[in-house]
Short mmCIF file of C-alpha atoms and ligand atoms in Angstrom, two decimals:
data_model
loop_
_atom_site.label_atom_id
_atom_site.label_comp_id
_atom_site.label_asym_id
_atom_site.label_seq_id
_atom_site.Cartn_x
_atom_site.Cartn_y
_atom_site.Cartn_z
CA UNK Z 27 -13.70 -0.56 -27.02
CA UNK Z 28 -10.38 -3.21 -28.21
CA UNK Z 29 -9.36 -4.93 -25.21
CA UNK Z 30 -6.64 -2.76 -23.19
CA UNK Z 31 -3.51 -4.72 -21.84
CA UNK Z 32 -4.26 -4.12 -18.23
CA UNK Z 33 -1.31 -6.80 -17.33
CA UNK Z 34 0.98 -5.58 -14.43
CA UNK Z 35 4.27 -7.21 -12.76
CA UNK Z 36 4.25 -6.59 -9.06
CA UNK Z 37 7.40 -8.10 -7.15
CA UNK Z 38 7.94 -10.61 -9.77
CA UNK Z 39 4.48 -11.50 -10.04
CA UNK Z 40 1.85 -11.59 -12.92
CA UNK Z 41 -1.00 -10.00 -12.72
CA UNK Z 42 -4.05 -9.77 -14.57
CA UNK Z 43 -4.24 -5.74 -14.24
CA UNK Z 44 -2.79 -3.25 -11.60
CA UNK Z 45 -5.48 -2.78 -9.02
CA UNK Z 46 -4.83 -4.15 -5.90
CA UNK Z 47 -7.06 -5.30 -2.83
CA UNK Z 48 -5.53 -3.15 0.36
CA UNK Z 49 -5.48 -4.85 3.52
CA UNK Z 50 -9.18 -3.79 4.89
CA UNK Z 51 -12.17 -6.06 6.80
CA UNK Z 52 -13.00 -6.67 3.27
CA UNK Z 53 -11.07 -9.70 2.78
CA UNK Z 54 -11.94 -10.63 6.86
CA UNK Z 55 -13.89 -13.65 4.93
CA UNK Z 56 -13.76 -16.46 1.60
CA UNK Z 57 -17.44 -14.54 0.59
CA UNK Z 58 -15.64 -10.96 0.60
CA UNK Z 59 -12.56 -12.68 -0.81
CA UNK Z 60 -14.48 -14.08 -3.73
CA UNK Z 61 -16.70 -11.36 -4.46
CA UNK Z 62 -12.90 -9.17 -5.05
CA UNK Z 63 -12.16 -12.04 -7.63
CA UNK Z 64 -15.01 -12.37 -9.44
CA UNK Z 65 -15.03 -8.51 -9.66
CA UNK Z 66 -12.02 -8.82 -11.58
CA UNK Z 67 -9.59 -7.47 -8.88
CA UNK Z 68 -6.04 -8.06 -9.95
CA UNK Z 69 -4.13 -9.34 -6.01
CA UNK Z 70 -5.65 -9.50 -2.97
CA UNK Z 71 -4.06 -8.63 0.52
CA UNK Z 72 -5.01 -10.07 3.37
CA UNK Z 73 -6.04 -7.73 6.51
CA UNK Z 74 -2.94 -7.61 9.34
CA UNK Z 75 -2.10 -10.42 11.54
CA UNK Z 76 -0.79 -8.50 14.45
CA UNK Z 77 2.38 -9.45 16.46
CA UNK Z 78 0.22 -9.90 19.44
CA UNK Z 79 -1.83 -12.31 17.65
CA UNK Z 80 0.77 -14.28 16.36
CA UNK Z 81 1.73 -14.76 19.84
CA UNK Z 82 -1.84 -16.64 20.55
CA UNK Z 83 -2.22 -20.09 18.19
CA UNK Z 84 -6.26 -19.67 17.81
CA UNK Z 85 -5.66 -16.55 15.75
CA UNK Z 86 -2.79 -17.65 14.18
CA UNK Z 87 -4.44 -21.14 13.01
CA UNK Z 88 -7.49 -18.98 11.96
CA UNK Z 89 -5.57 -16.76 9.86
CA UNK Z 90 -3.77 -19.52 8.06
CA UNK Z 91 -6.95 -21.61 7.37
CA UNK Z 92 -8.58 -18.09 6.04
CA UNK Z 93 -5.70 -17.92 4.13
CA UNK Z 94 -5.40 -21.67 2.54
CA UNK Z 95 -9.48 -21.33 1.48
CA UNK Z 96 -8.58 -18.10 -0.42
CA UNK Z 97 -5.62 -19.51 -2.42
CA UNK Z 98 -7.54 -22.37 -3.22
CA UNK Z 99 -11.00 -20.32 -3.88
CA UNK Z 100 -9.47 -17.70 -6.19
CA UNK Z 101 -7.29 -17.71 -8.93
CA UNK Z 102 -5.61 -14.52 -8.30
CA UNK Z 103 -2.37 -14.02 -5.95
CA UNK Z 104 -3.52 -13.76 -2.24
CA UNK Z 105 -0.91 -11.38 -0.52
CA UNK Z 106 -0.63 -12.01 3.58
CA UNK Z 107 0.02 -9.40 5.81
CA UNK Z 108 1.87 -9.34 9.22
CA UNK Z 109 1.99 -6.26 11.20
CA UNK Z 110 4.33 -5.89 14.31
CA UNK Z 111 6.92 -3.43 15.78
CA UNK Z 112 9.94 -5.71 16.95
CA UNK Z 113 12.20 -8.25 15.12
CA UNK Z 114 10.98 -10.83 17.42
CA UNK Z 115 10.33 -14.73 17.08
CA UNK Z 116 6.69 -13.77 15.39
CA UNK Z 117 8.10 -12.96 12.33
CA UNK Z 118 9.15 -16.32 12.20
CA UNK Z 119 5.16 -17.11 11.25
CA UNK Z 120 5.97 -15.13 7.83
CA UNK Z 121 7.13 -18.93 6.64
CA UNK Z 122 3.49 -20.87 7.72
CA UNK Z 123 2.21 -18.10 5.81
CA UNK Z 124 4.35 -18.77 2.38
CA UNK Z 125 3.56 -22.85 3.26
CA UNK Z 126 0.09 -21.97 3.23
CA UNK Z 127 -0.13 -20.54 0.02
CA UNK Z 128 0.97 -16.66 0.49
CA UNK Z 129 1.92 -15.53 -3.04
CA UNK Z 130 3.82 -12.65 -0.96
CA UNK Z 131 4.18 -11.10 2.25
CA UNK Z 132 3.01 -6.97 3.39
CA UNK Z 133 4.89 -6.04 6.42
CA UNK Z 134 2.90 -3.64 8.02
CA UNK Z 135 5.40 -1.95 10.54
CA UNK Z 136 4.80 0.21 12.91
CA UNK Z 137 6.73 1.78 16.16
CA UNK Z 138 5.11 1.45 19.27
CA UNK Z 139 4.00 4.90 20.88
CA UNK Z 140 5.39 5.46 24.87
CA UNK Z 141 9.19 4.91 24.57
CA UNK Z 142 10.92 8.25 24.44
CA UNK Z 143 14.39 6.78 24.67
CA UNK Z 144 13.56 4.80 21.06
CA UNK Z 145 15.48 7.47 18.64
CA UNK Z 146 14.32 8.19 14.85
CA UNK Z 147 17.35 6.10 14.18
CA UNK Z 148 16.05 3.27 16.04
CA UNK Z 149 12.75 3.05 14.41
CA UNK Z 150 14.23 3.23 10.91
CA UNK Z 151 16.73 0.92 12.30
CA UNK Z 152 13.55 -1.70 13.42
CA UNK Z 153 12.04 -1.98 10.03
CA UNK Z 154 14.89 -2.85 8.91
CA UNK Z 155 15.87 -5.81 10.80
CA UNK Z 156 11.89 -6.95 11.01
CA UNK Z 157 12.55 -6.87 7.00
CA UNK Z 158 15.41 -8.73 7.26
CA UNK Z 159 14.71 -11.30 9.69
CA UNK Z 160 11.41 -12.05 7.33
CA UNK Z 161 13.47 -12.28 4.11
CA UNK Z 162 15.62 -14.75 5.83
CA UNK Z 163 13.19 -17.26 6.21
CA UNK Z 164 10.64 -17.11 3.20
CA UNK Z 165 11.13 -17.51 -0.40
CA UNK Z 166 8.20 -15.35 -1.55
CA UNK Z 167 8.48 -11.53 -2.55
CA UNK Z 168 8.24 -9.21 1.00
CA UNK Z 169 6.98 -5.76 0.64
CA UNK Z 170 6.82 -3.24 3.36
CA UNK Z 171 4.09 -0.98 4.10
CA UNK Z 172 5.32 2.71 5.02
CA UNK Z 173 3.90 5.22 7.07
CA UNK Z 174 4.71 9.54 5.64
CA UNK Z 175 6.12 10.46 8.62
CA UNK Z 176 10.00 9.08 8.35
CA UNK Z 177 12.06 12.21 8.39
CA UNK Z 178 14.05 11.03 4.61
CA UNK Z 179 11.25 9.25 2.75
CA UNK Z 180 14.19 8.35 0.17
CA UNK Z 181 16.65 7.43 2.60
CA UNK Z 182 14.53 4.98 3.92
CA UNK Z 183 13.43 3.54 0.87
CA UNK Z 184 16.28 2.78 -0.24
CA UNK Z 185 17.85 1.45 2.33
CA UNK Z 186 14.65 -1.00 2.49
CA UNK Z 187 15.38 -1.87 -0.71
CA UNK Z 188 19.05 -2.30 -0.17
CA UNK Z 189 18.24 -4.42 2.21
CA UNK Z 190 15.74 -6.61 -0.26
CA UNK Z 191 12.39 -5.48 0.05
CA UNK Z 192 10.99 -6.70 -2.83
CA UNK Z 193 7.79 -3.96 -2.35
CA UNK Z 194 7.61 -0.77 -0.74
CA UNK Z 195 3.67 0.44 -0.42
CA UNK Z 196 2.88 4.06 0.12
CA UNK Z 197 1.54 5.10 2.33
CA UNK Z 198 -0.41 3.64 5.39
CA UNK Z 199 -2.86 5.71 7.16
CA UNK Z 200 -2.76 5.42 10.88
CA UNK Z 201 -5.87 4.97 13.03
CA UNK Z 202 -6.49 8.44 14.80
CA UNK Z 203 -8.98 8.07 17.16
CA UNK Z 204 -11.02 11.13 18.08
CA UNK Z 205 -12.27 12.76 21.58
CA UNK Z 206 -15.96 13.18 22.37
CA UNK Z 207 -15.82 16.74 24.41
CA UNK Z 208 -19.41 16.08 25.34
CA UNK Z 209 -19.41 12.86 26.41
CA UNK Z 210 -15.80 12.46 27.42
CA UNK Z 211 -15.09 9.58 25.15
CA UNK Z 212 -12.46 8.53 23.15
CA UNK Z 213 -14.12 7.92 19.84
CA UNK Z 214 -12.71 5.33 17.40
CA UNK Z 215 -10.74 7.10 14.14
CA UNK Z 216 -10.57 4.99 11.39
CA UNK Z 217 -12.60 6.99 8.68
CA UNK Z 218 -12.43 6.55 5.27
CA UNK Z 219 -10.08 8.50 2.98
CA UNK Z 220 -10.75 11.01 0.24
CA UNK Z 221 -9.10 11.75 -3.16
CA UNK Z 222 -7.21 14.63 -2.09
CA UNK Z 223 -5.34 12.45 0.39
CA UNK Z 224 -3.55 10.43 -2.50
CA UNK Z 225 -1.55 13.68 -3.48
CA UNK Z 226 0.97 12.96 -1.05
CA UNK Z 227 2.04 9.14 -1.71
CA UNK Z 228 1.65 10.32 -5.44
CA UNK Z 229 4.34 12.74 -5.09
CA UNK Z 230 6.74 10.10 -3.73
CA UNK Z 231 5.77 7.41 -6.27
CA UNK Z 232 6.83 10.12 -8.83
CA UNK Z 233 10.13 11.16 -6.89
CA UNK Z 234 11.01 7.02 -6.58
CA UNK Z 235 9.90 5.74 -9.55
CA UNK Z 236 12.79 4.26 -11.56
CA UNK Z 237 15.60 4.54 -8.93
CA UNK Z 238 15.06 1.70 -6.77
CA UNK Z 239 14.89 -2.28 -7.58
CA UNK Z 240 12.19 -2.78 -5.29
CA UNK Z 241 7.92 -2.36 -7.01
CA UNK Z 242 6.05 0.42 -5.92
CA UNK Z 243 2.50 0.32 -4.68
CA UNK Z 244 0.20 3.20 -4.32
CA UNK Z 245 -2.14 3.32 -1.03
CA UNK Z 246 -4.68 6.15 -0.24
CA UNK Z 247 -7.47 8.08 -1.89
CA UNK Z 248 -8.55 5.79 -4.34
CA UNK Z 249 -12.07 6.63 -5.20
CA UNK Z 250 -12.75 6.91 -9.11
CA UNK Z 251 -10.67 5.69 -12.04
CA UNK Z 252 -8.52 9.14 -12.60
CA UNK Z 253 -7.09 8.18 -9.53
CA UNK Z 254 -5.77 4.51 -10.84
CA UNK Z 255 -4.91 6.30 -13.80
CA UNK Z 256 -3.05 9.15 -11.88
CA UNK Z 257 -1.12 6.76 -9.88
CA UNK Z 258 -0.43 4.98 -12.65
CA UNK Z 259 1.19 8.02 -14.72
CA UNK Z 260 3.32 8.58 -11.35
CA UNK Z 261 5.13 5.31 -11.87
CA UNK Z 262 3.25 3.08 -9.43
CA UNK Z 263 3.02 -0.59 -10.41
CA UNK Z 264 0.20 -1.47 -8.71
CA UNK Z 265 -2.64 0.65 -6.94
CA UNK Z 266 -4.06 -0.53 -4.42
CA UNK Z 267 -7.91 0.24 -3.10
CA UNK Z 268 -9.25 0.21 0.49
CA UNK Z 269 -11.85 2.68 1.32
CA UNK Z 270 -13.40 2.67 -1.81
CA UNK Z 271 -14.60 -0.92 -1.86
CA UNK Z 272 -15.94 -0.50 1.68
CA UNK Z 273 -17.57 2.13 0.67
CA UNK Z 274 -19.13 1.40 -2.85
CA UNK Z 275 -18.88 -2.14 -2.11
CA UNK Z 276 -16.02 -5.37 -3.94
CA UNK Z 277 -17.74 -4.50 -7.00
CA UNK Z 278 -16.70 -1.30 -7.31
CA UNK Z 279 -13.21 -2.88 -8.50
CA UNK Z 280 -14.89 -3.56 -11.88
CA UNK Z 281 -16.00 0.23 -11.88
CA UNK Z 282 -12.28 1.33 -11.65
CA UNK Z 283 -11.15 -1.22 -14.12
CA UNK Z 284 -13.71 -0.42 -16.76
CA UNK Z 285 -13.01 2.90 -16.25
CA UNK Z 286 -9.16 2.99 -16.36
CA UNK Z 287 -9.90 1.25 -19.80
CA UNK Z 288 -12.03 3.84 -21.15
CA UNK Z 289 -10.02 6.40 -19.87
CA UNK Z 290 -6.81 4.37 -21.74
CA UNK Z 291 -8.88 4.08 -24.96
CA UNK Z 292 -9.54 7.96 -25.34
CA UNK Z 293 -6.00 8.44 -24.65
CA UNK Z 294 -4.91 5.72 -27.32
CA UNK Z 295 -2.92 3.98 -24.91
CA UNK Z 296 -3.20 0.29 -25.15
CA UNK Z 297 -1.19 -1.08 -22.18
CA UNK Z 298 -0.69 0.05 -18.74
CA UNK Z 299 2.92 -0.51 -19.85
CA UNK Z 300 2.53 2.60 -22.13
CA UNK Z 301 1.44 4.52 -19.11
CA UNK Z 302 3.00 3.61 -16.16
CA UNK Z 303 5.52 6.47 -15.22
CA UNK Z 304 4.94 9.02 -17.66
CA UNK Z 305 5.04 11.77 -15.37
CA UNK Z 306 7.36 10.23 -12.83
CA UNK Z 307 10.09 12.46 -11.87
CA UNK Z 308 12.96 11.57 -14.42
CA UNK Z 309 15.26 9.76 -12.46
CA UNK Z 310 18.18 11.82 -14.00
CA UNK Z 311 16.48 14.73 -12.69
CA UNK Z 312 18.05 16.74 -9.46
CA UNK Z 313 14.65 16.09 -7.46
CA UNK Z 314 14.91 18.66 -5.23
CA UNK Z 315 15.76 21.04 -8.09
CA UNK Z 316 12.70 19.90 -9.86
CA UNK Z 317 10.54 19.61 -7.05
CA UNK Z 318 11.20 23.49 -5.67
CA UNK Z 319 11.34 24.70 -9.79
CA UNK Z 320 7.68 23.06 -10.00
CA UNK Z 321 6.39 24.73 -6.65
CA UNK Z 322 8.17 28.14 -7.81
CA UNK Z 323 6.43 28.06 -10.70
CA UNK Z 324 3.23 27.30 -9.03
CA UNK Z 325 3.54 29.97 -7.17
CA UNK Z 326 4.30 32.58 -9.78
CA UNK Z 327 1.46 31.73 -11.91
CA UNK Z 328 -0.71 31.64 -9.03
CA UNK Z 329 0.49 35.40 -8.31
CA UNK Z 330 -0.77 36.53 -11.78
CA UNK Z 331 -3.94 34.28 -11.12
CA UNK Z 332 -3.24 31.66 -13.07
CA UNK Z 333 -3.02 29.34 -10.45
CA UNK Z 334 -4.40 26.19 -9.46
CA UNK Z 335 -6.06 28.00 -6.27
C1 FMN H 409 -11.33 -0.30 7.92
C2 FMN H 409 -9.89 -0.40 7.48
C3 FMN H 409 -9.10 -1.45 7.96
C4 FMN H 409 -7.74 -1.53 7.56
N1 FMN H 409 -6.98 -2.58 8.02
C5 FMN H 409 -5.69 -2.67 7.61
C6 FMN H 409 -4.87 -3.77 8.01
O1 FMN H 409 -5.32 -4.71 8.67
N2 FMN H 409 -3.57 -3.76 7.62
C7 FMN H 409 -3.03 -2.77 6.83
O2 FMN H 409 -1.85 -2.83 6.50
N3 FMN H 409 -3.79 -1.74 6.42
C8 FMN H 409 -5.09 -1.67 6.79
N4 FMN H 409 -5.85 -0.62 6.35
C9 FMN H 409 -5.23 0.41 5.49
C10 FMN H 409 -5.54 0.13 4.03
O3 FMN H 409 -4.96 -1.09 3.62
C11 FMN H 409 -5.06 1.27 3.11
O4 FMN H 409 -3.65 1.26 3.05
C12 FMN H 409 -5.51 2.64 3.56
O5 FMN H 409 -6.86 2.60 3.99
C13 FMN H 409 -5.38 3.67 2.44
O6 FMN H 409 -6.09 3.26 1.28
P1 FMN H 409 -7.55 3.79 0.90
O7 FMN H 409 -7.47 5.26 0.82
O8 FMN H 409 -7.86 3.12 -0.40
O9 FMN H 409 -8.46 3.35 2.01
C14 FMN H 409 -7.20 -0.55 6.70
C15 FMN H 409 -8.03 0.48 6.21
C16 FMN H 409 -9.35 0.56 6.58
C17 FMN H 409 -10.19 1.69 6.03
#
């Protein structure tokens, strides 16, 4: 097989292909951290500092020493990752994490739950400012990691990247924990994802790819190399893999490389370059015109059994 160009440009950086370390326990350590390089990963992010820790200096000191040994242990960009709710003095720390060798910072946002008077407008309104307030003290590309559930997906992209995010990742997957009816326990709801998850961030990749400034990342439902490859074709620029390395283990990254590369070969594509965003929504394209066409016609040939179902 000729050597594919797997090399990607995520928020102004180079990388050596477009698969991406999520934020997971994976890179909790410099032995899991390593094992992602050597198994040819392309970036690595960091699992989330959280506001509260910020707050407390042990954690914050541990995270930053974690995060000097990986820069200076691997030779591929090492991506921090602060998660908070509230444009508050923590998000000051986003600038001990760029001194310490962050080639970029993941804002994992998220609203807090118990405050009925906090409007839709008000959360949108949050990530925002907790962008903002980051961007105004670091130098290094920001990205900000979105949850599905804003009511205007596109709205809120783009004013994130009006207001200079330099990433947007889609999608995060919130922790839902579970109840125990027989035991009467609260049961903890992280699980792992599946492929048939990633349709949804797909979609958006394809409806936002090529209309905004900022790069797009693809989270969720990354198990085999179609799905790289699928993301890929949407118009992500990097896809990024969580559950799949926890469950097949870091070396599972070479798995999905090799296999995007065969898969590229049989196609005769020779760059991810070729392939990135070849069925992304044209950005000419009246989306929701397209969008309601595509399901029409779904629809119909499913009615003369055609269908996909
Ligand atoms: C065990 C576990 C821990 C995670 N921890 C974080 C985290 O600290 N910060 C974060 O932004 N996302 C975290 N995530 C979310 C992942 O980064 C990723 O976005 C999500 O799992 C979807 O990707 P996947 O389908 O490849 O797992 C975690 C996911 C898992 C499974």
């Amino acid at each position: 097989m000729t050597a594919m160009d797997l090399t990607s440009n995520y928020m102004g950086l180079e990388l050596r292909n477009p698969l991406v370390a999520a934020a997971s326990p994976m890179s909790n350590t410099i032995a899991g951290i390593r094992q992602l390089a050597e198994a040819g990963i392309g970036a690595i992010v960091l699992y989330s500092l959280f506001e509260e820790q910020v707050r407390r200096e042990a954690e914050r000191n541990r995270y930053l020493s974690l995060l000097e040994h990986a820069v200076a242990e691997v030779d591929v960009p090492v991506i921090a990752s602060l998660n908070g709710a509230t444009p508050g003095g923590w998000t000051d720390y986003a600038s001990a994490l760029e001194r310490a060798g962050a080639a970029a910072i993941e804002l994992n946002i998220y609203h807090p739950l118990g405050n009925p008077i906090l409007s839709g407008r008000d959360v949108e309104q949050r990530h925002i400012q907790v962008l903002t307030t980051v961007k105004a003290v670091v130098g290094v590309p920001v990205a900000v990691k979105l949850h599905p559930y804003f009511s205007s997906i596109e709205e809120m992209a783009e004013r994130l990247d009006t207001a200079g995010a330099d990433g947007l990742v889609l999608f995060n997957r919130f922790l839902q924990p579970d109840i125990d009816p027989d035991t009467l326990t609260v049961t903890a709801g992280f699980g792992l994802s599946d492929q048939a998850e990633a349709r949804l961030p797909r979609a958006w990749i394809a409806l936002l790819a090529g209309r905004l400034r900022a790069s797009l990342a693809a989270t969720t439902g990354v198990d085999d190399a179609s799905d790289v490859a699928k993301y890929l074709l949407a118009g992500a620029d990097v896809v990024m893999t969580a559950s799949a390395l926890i469950r097949y283990g870091p070396n599972h990254a070479r798995v999905l490389l090799d296999g995007l590369s065969s898969w590229m070969s049989r196609m005769g594509f020779s760059s991810v370059a070729e392939v990135r965003g070849l069925l992304a929504v044209a950005p000419a394209a009246d989306e929701s015109g397209e969008e309601r066409a595509g399901y029409v016609a779904m629809l119909q040939a499913a009615d003369q059994g055609n269908g996909p179902w």
